[in-house]
Amino acid sequence: MCKLLFRVPLMWLMAIVLLGGCALGSEYKRPGLDLPEQWPEAIDSSMTSGDEWREWWQRYHDPVLDDLVEAALEKNLDIALAVARIREARASLGLTRAAELPNVEGQGNFNRQDFGDASPIGGGGIGIVRQYRLAAELSYEVDLWGRLANATRAAQERLLGSAFSKDAVRLNIITNVVVTYFELRAAQEQIDITQNTIKAREESLALEQARLDFGASTELALNQAEAELESTRAELPALQARVHNLRRALGILTGNTPRQLAVNETLPESKLADIHFSTELPSVLPSSMLERRPDVRAAEAALAAANADIGVARANWFPRLNLLAVLGTGSSQSIGNLFSGPATLWQLGGSLVQPLFDGGARRFELEGAEVRYEIAELQYRANIRQAFIEVGDAWSLLEAANSELEIRNREVMALQKTVELAQNRYQGGFSSYLEVLDAKRALFQAELQRTDAARNRLNATASLFKALGGGWEEPETIAAG
């Protein structure tokens, strides 16, 4: 390191300070993106120009779900961790801003020294020197090449990125709560279907036993009814285990402690298939996805921060100018003389530091910053591509789930009539009991599958809202805080 100490005349000092505008960082510009002007017709036709739907989960009109989402937003550990990272990023921004400002330190020194024959007091004799000193020192780095400004800009972008990342975590947690909740309701509904089927088949078994006792049935029909009952009972344990697992998952999402993991809210009695949910979406242009999705905005903030880091690395190739000013009082006689006029001391100076040889450290630092920018840009483009894929996939799933649910509804209605007709034919002696069992078995499976289709439709709506970036909060002007 080459370090020059000098006194800086006022005119030169002003000229040097004006050089601080020669920042080496390049201004950030959003990369050019080949985005479609409109959504595919199927999606675009379902969009309206209605109000935004930040609290989109309330459109299900389910108070239990609303309470779960509220609890998750308040107590979820992942959200709390994201908030803590925002505070950490804000502290880092404070550090970089502080480096741009002058640093003032107070100094108080006392020194007692015996110089022996080399006494500076004179006469060559042994002398003891006492030195007292009180001073204030101001140091300041003139940001000639924008190193400090770019470091602050990078910290600001990382703070914004932390805020957007928190919004992305928030949106993901809300979606997980909604999806897990509907999974739980679907599993509970399938338990209810299974229990009702078990009850009906117990009654059928008792009826067949009575018919056998009166000679109106056969032992074969009785055994078939008993086997069908046990087959239905065998479905129940797995469904009950799934309900317990889903309740625990909801407990974790809503931030409960291990002793409170089982969420025991009473679920609504309505069927999932009866939830009428409008799939009309707010008007969102493809290009506005860049402004809506928090994960995309977080990726762009990381890209802007990487751009500023390049400016920092470039500035490290040039000299650093540090200014120094000292004002105080000193005495080599007694502490009482510190406050006398002749004891006043002052110093003005500066240092110019230019690295001469560092083993290639600056070159590798710049190369690393440029590579990190390339990586950040690739990640940004990948996030945008993934966003459009998720929108398309979620819409396709929603259309498929809507169609399947309509089909399953018609299937259940047809099988209900089939069961009724099969029972009439059996009681009239026109068919065997096996025909009744087949019809009931088909109805049971169809009811379970209809519940799956209803759950898939609701989950697809949640995935679509998430893909479009709904439900996240506009970040505050935290960079200025």
XYZ file of C-alpha atoms in Angstrom:
481
model
C 0.000 0.000 0.000
C 1.280 3.408 -0.896
C 0.261 6.017 1.682
C 0.965 9.741 1.360
C 0.477 12.197 4.219
C 0.113 15.875 3.380
C -1.499 19.137 4.351
C -4.411 19.910 2.057
C -4.923 23.546 1.006
C -8.540 24.679 0.961
C -8.798 25.045 -2.849
C -7.357 21.595 -3.415
C -9.637 20.175 -0.798
C -12.692 21.604 -2.537
C -11.541 20.235 -5.877
C -10.988 16.786 -4.410
C -14.411 16.732 -2.768
C -16.036 17.665 -6.085
C -14.444 14.571 -7.598
C -16.782 12.555 -5.408
C -19.304 12.672 -8.256
C -17.106 10.429 -10.379
C -18.895 7.234 -9.328
C -17.794 4.123 -11.168
C -20.963 2.080 -10.730
C -23.373 1.704 -13.650
C -26.994 2.713 -13.218
C -29.297 -0.262 -12.818
C -31.677 -0.986 -15.679
C -34.200 -3.808 -15.738
C -33.087 -6.469 -18.228
C -35.010 -6.609 -21.479
C -37.650 -9.320 -21.314
C -39.716 -10.849 -24.096
C -43.107 -10.835 -22.368
C -46.483 -11.540 -23.974
C -48.847 -8.596 -24.257
C -51.884 -10.616 -23.148
C -52.723 -13.805 -21.358
C -54.058 -16.745 -23.363
C -57.683 -16.186 -24.289
C -58.998 -18.743 -21.782
C -57.403 -16.861 -18.887
C -57.962 -13.356 -20.233
C -61.697 -13.925 -20.698
C -62.063 -14.749 -16.994
C -60.415 -11.551 -15.820
C -62.340 -8.503 -14.724
C -61.354 -4.955 -13.913
C -62.643 -5.314 -10.366
C -60.930 -4.399 -7.132
C -57.739 -6.010 -5.998
C -58.038 -9.083 -3.797
C -55.166 -8.940 -1.381
C -57.154 -10.862 1.232
C -58.219 -13.405 -1.356
C -58.740 -16.246 1.135
C -61.785 -14.406 2.500
C -63.560 -15.041 -0.788
C -64.215 -18.610 0.421
C -66.503 -17.142 3.135
C -65.228 -19.570 5.753
C -64.753 -18.045 9.239
C -62.652 -20.999 10.428
C -60.253 -20.538 7.520
C -60.087 -16.790 8.178
C -59.104 -17.440 11.794
C -56.414 -19.931 10.767
C -54.872 -17.524 8.260
C -54.900 -14.735 10.839
C -53.177 -16.987 13.365
C -50.555 -18.004 10.810
C -49.790 -14.398 9.903
C -49.380 -13.578 13.577
C -47.438 -16.569 14.876
C -45.900 -18.537 11.998
C -42.183 -19.069 12.629
C -41.161 -18.706 8.978
C -42.821 -15.294 8.797
C -41.176 -14.283 12.077
C -37.818 -15.380 10.657
C -38.402 -13.313 7.503
C -39.239 -10.268 9.639
C -36.021 -10.781 11.622
C -34.069 -10.839 8.357
C -35.604 -7.487 7.456
C -34.320 -6.058 10.723
C -30.895 -7.524 10.006
C -30.877 -5.978 6.523
C -31.947 -2.623 7.975
C -29.037 -2.771 10.416
C -26.643 -3.530 7.550
C -27.996 -0.523 5.670
C -27.374 1.622 8.750
C -23.748 0.489 8.826
C -23.131 1.355 5.185
C -24.777 4.756 5.584
C -22.673 5.484 8.646
C -19.513 4.858 6.590
C -20.470 7.787 4.329
C -20.518 10.234 7.243
C -17.618 11.819 9.149
C -16.401 9.955 12.189
C -15.721 12.001 15.339
C -13.814 10.561 18.285
C -12.788 12.036 21.622
C -9.292 11.330 22.914
C -7.724 11.687 26.333
C -4.081 10.694 26.792
C -1.644 10.717 29.687
C 1.948 9.566 29.257
C 4.833 9.501 31.783
C 8.210 8.465 30.420
C 11.846 8.501 31.519
C 14.164 9.097 28.569
C 17.387 8.603 30.560
C 20.456 10.230 28.917
C 18.367 10.992 25.845
C 16.048 13.295 27.728
C 14.391 15.798 25.367
C 14.176 18.327 28.197
C 17.709 19.416 27.501
C 21.064 19.239 29.237
C 21.477 15.579 28.445
C 20.496 14.631 31.972
C 17.955 12.111 33.060
C 14.498 13.561 32.824
C 10.937 12.378 33.290
C 8.447 13.693 30.750
C 4.768 13.909 31.447
C 2.360 14.518 28.615
C -1.325 15.358 28.913
C -3.648 15.580 25.933
C -7.364 16.126 25.299
C -8.612 16.319 21.712
C -11.418 15.662 19.291
C -10.532 13.880 16.061
C -12.651 14.037 12.900
C -11.942 11.587 10.091
C -13.753 11.379 6.794
C -13.330 9.317 3.650
C -14.083 11.335 0.509
C -16.120 9.010 -1.699
C -14.229 9.870 -4.880
C -15.361 6.919 -6.947
C -18.722 6.031 -5.432
C -17.514 3.049 -3.427
C -19.486 3.993 -0.322
C -22.515 5.189 -2.300
C -22.672 1.906 -4.208
C -22.308 -0.062 -0.985
C -25.255 1.859 0.449
C -27.261 1.305 -2.713
C -26.570 -2.436 -2.530
C -27.667 -2.493 1.120
C -30.867 -0.627 0.232
C -31.702 -3.153 -2.477
C -31.006 -6.040 -0.128
C -33.305 -4.473 2.438
C -36.045 -4.221 -0.202
C -35.285 -7.786 -1.234
C -35.748 -8.903 2.381
C -39.110 -7.146 2.480
C -40.222 -8.782 -0.764
C -38.935 -12.152 0.454
C -41.049 -11.732 3.577
C -44.066 -11.037 1.357
C -43.270 -14.156 -0.659
C -43.038 -16.215 2.529
C -46.295 -14.671 3.722
C -48.069 -15.533 0.472
C -46.676 -19.055 0.529
C -47.776 -19.600 4.138
C -51.297 -18.331 3.411
C -51.561 -20.648 0.403
C -50.299 -23.589 2.443
C -52.860 -22.852 5.158
C -55.678 -22.691 2.594
C -54.592 -25.878 0.815
C -53.989 -27.808 4.050
C -57.320 -26.640 5.424
C -59.216 -27.882 2.382
C -57.236 -31.126 2.496
C -58.382 -31.489 6.109
C -61.990 -30.735 5.261
C -61.874 -33.211 2.380
C -60.430 -35.946 4.604
C -63.029 -35.246 7.304
C -65.778 -35.284 4.698
C -64.545 -38.644 3.408
C -64.587 -39.939 6.987
C -68.217 -38.813 7.269
C -69.046 -40.553 3.967
C -67.290 -43.714 5.148
C -69.006 -43.694 8.541
C -72.409 -43.166 6.941
C -71.664 -45.987 4.521
C -70.587 -48.232 7.411
C -73.807 -47.449 9.238
C -75.871 -48.199 6.135
C -74.043 -51.469 5.574
C -74.486 -52.499 9.193
C -78.207 -51.997 8.681
C -78.036 -53.988 5.458
C -76.202 -56.799 7.233
C -78.837 -56.869 9.970
C -81.561 -56.895 7.325
C -79.921 -59.765 5.486
C -79.596 -61.682 8.742
C -83.297 -61.190 9.349
C -84.145 -62.231 5.790
C -81.987 -65.334 6.198
C -83.738 -66.202 9.441
C -87.083 -66.035 7.612
C -85.729 -67.989 4.662
C -85.967 -65.010 2.287
C -82.213 -64.757 1.700
C -79.162 -66.942 1.428
C -76.018 -67.385 3.480
C -74.060 -66.241 0.415
C -75.839 -62.872 0.421
C -75.223 -62.563 4.162
C -71.483 -63.253 3.773
C -71.290 -60.795 0.882
C -72.917 -58.081 3.007
C -70.540 -58.786 5.889
C -67.470 -58.721 3.623
C -68.588 -55.390 2.125
C -69.059 -53.946 5.620
C -65.559 -54.968 6.716
C -64.086 -53.641 3.479
C -65.642 -50.251 4.201
C -64.448 -50.287 7.810
C -60.907 -50.923 6.545
C -60.986 -47.544 4.767
C -61.506 -45.640 8.021
C -58.129 -45.906 9.869
C -56.103 -44.391 7.024
C -58.540 -41.483 6.702
C -58.472 -40.847 10.450
C -54.663 -40.867 10.443
C -54.695 -38.383 7.575
C -56.986 -36.063 9.530
C -54.618 -36.160 12.513
C -51.614 -35.450 10.278
C -53.354 -32.527 8.587
C -54.389 -31.049 11.924
C -50.776 -31.203 13.073
C -49.663 -29.582 9.818
C -52.148 -26.755 10.353
C -50.878 -26.405 13.908
C -47.339 -25.904 12.652
C -48.461 -23.424 9.989
C -50.399 -21.390 12.547
C -47.400 -21.210 14.881
C -48.630 -23.421 17.713
C -46.225 -24.946 20.194
C -45.609 -28.720 20.186
C -48.173 -29.109 22.986
C -50.746 -27.248 20.892
C -50.065 -28.741 17.481
C -53.415 -30.475 17.110
C -55.803 -27.852 15.746
C -59.245 -28.734 17.051
C -61.457 -26.159 15.364
C -64.915 -27.444 14.528
C -65.094 -27.737 10.762
C -68.123 -26.479 8.818
C -70.766 -29.071 8.015
C -71.209 -27.919 4.417
C -69.786 -30.017 1.603
C -66.775 -28.793 -0.329
C -68.713 -29.344 -3.556
C -71.312 -26.841 -2.335
C -68.828 -23.975 -1.958
C -69.663 -21.526 -4.718
C -66.484 -19.686 -5.507
C -66.183 -17.183 -8.311
C -63.167 -17.809 -10.529
C -63.287 -14.317 -12.018
C -59.865 -12.783 -11.626
C -58.764 -9.155 -11.463
C -57.303 -7.787 -14.645
C -53.559 -8.419 -14.508
C -51.383 -7.888 -17.567
C -48.471 -10.285 -18.020
C -45.995 -7.415 -17.666
C -47.535 -6.405 -14.327
C -46.551 -9.802 -12.948
C -43.124 -8.190 -12.469
C -44.728 -5.726 -10.063
C -47.117 -8.135 -8.353
C -45.178 -11.266 -7.491
C -42.989 -10.733 -4.425
C -40.559 -13.484 -5.387
C -39.925 -11.802 -8.743
C -39.442 -8.425 -7.078
C -37.086 -9.966 -4.523
C -35.054 -11.467 -7.372
C -34.901 -8.075 -9.107
C -33.781 -6.404 -5.880
C -30.979 -8.972 -5.636
C -30.039 -8.147 -9.237
C -29.903 -4.408 -8.497
C -27.788 -5.080 -5.388
C -25.365 -7.172 -7.459
C -25.110 -4.318 -9.953
C -24.159 -1.924 -7.145
C -21.586 -4.434 -5.848
C -19.795 -4.179 -9.196
C -19.438 -0.439 -8.615
C -17.894 -1.133 -5.203
C -15.425 -3.605 -6.718
C -14.440 -1.166 -9.468
C -13.895 1.674 -7.012
C -11.471 -0.475 -5.027
C -9.003 -0.133 -7.927
C -8.628 3.604 -7.307
C -7.076 5.659 -4.490
C -8.947 6.359 -1.275
C -8.716 9.835 0.182
C -9.089 10.140 3.951
C -9.190 13.550 5.616
C -8.213 14.171 9.223
C -8.829 17.122 11.540
C -7.757 17.282 15.192
C -8.545 20.045 17.686
C -7.633 19.881 21.357
C -5.205 20.850 24.065
C -1.953 19.364 25.332
C 0.680 19.994 27.993
C 3.988 18.462 29.036
C 4.040 20.216 32.408
C 0.854 19.691 34.402
C -2.742 18.825 33.797
C -3.765 22.281 34.938
C -2.048 23.820 31.901
C -4.377 21.940 29.506
C -6.848 24.780 29.583
C -4.424 27.609 28.993
C -4.201 29.396 25.672
C -0.730 28.168 24.627
C -1.840 24.542 25.191
C -4.220 24.552 22.212
C -3.284 22.106 19.459
C -4.716 21.371 16.052
C -3.962 19.289 12.987
C -5.271 19.174 9.434
C -4.168 16.522 7.023
C -5.112 13.677 4.838
C -3.925 10.392 3.443
C -4.127 9.058 -0.070
C -4.042 5.273 -0.183
C -3.464 3.402 -3.428
C -3.075 -0.375 -3.513
C -0.006 -1.315 -5.559
C 0.130 -5.084 -5.229
C -2.478 -7.388 -3.677
C -1.861 -10.703 -5.382
C -4.824 -10.218 -7.726
C -7.358 -9.766 -4.923
C -9.066 -6.763 -6.549
C -9.219 -8.480 -9.929
C -10.846 -11.558 -8.427
C -13.174 -9.384 -6.371
C -14.402 -7.609 -9.521
C -14.654 -10.858 -11.428
C -16.679 -12.388 -8.590
C -19.021 -9.375 -8.481
C -19.627 -9.602 -12.229
C -20.315 -13.336 -12.024
C -22.720 -12.797 -9.124
C -24.556 -10.249 -11.269
C -24.851 -12.813 -14.079
C -26.169 -15.374 -11.601
C -28.679 -12.875 -10.205
C -29.891 -12.027 -13.705
C -30.314 -15.699 -14.579
C -32.230 -16.221 -11.345
C -34.427 -13.219 -12.129
C -35.247 -14.528 -15.601
C -35.838 -18.019 -14.202
C -38.269 -16.624 -11.605
C -40.235 -14.825 -14.313
C -40.383 -17.928 -16.471
C -41.488 -20.003 -13.486
C -44.168 -17.422 -12.677
C -45.769 -17.756 -16.106
C -45.543 -21.545 -15.938
C -47.266 -21.537 -12.540
C -50.092 -19.321 -13.807
C -50.688 -21.571 -16.798
C -50.489 -24.767 -14.763
C -52.810 -23.451 -12.050
C -55.366 -22.335 -14.621
C -55.236 -25.699 -16.385
C -55.728 -27.491 -13.071
C -58.651 -25.231 -12.212
C -60.376 -25.861 -15.540
C -59.808 -29.602 -15.213
C -61.059 -29.621 -11.605
C -64.196 -27.662 -12.552
C -64.984 -30.146 -15.333
C -64.250 -33.154 -13.144
C -66.475 -31.864 -10.351
C -69.394 -31.412 -12.736
C -68.873 -34.957 -13.997
C -68.593 -36.391 -10.480
C -71.811 -34.658 -9.442
C -73.661 -36.264 -12.349
C -72.012 -39.600 -11.573
C -73.154 -39.535 -7.924
C -76.702 -38.636 -8.914
C -76.791 -41.487 -11.442
C -75.391 -44.003 -8.963
C -77.865 -42.952 -6.283
C -80.652 -43.891 -8.701
C -78.798 -47.086 -9.581
C -78.637 -48.142 -5.929
C -82.333 -47.459 -5.515
C -83.215 -49.483 -8.598
C -80.885 -52.346 -7.618
C -82.475 -52.559 -4.164
C -85.961 -52.658 -5.701
C -84.907 -55.384 -8.136
C -83.339 -57.426 -5.341
C -86.348 -57.078 -3.069
C -88.579 -58.077 -5.994
C -86.478 -61.165 -6.612
C -85.265 -60.031 -10.042
C -81.537 -59.912 -9.200
C -79.004 -61.149 -6.679
C -77.702 -59.188 -3.734
C -74.392 -58.884 -5.545
C -75.980 -56.319 -7.878
C -76.932 -54.190 -4.878
C -73.426 -54.460 -3.432
C -71.827 -53.448 -6.727
C -74.072 -50.412 -6.987
C -73.399 -49.323 -3.389
C -69.675 -49.900 -3.793
C -69.636 -47.733 -6.906
C -71.629 -45.006 -5.138
C -69.248 -45.031 -2.173
C -66.192 -44.618 -4.403
C -67.915 -41.929 -6.471
C -68.721 -39.890 -3.358
C -65.099 -40.096 -2.237
C -63.896 -39.073 -5.690
C -66.351 -36.167 -5.807
C -64.863 -34.911 -2.565
C -61.388 -35.167 -4.095
C -62.563 -33.201 -7.143
C -64.089 -30.465 -4.960
C -60.873 -30.228 -2.943
C -58.795 -30.059 -6.128
C -60.947 -27.217 -7.457
C -60.497 -25.152 -4.298
C -56.779 -25.890 -4.108
C -56.396 -24.887 -7.759
C -57.963 -21.498 -7.022
C -55.489 -20.978 -4.168
C -52.583 -21.936 -6.433
C -53.810 -19.550 -9.113
C -54.064 -16.624 -6.706
C -50.574 -17.400 -5.457
C -49.215 -17.638 -9.015
C -50.689 -14.241 -9.878
C -49.064 -12.699 -6.805
C -52.241 -12.049 -4.869
C -52.394 -11.560 -1.167
C -49.118 -9.781 -0.519
C -48.598 -6.357 0.973
C -46.980 -3.386 -0.721
C -43.726 -2.866 1.213
C -43.339 0.311 3.174
C -40.609 2.793 2.383
C -38.336 0.866 4.700
C -35.183 1.914 2.933
C -35.714 5.425 4.249
C -36.344 4.223 7.795
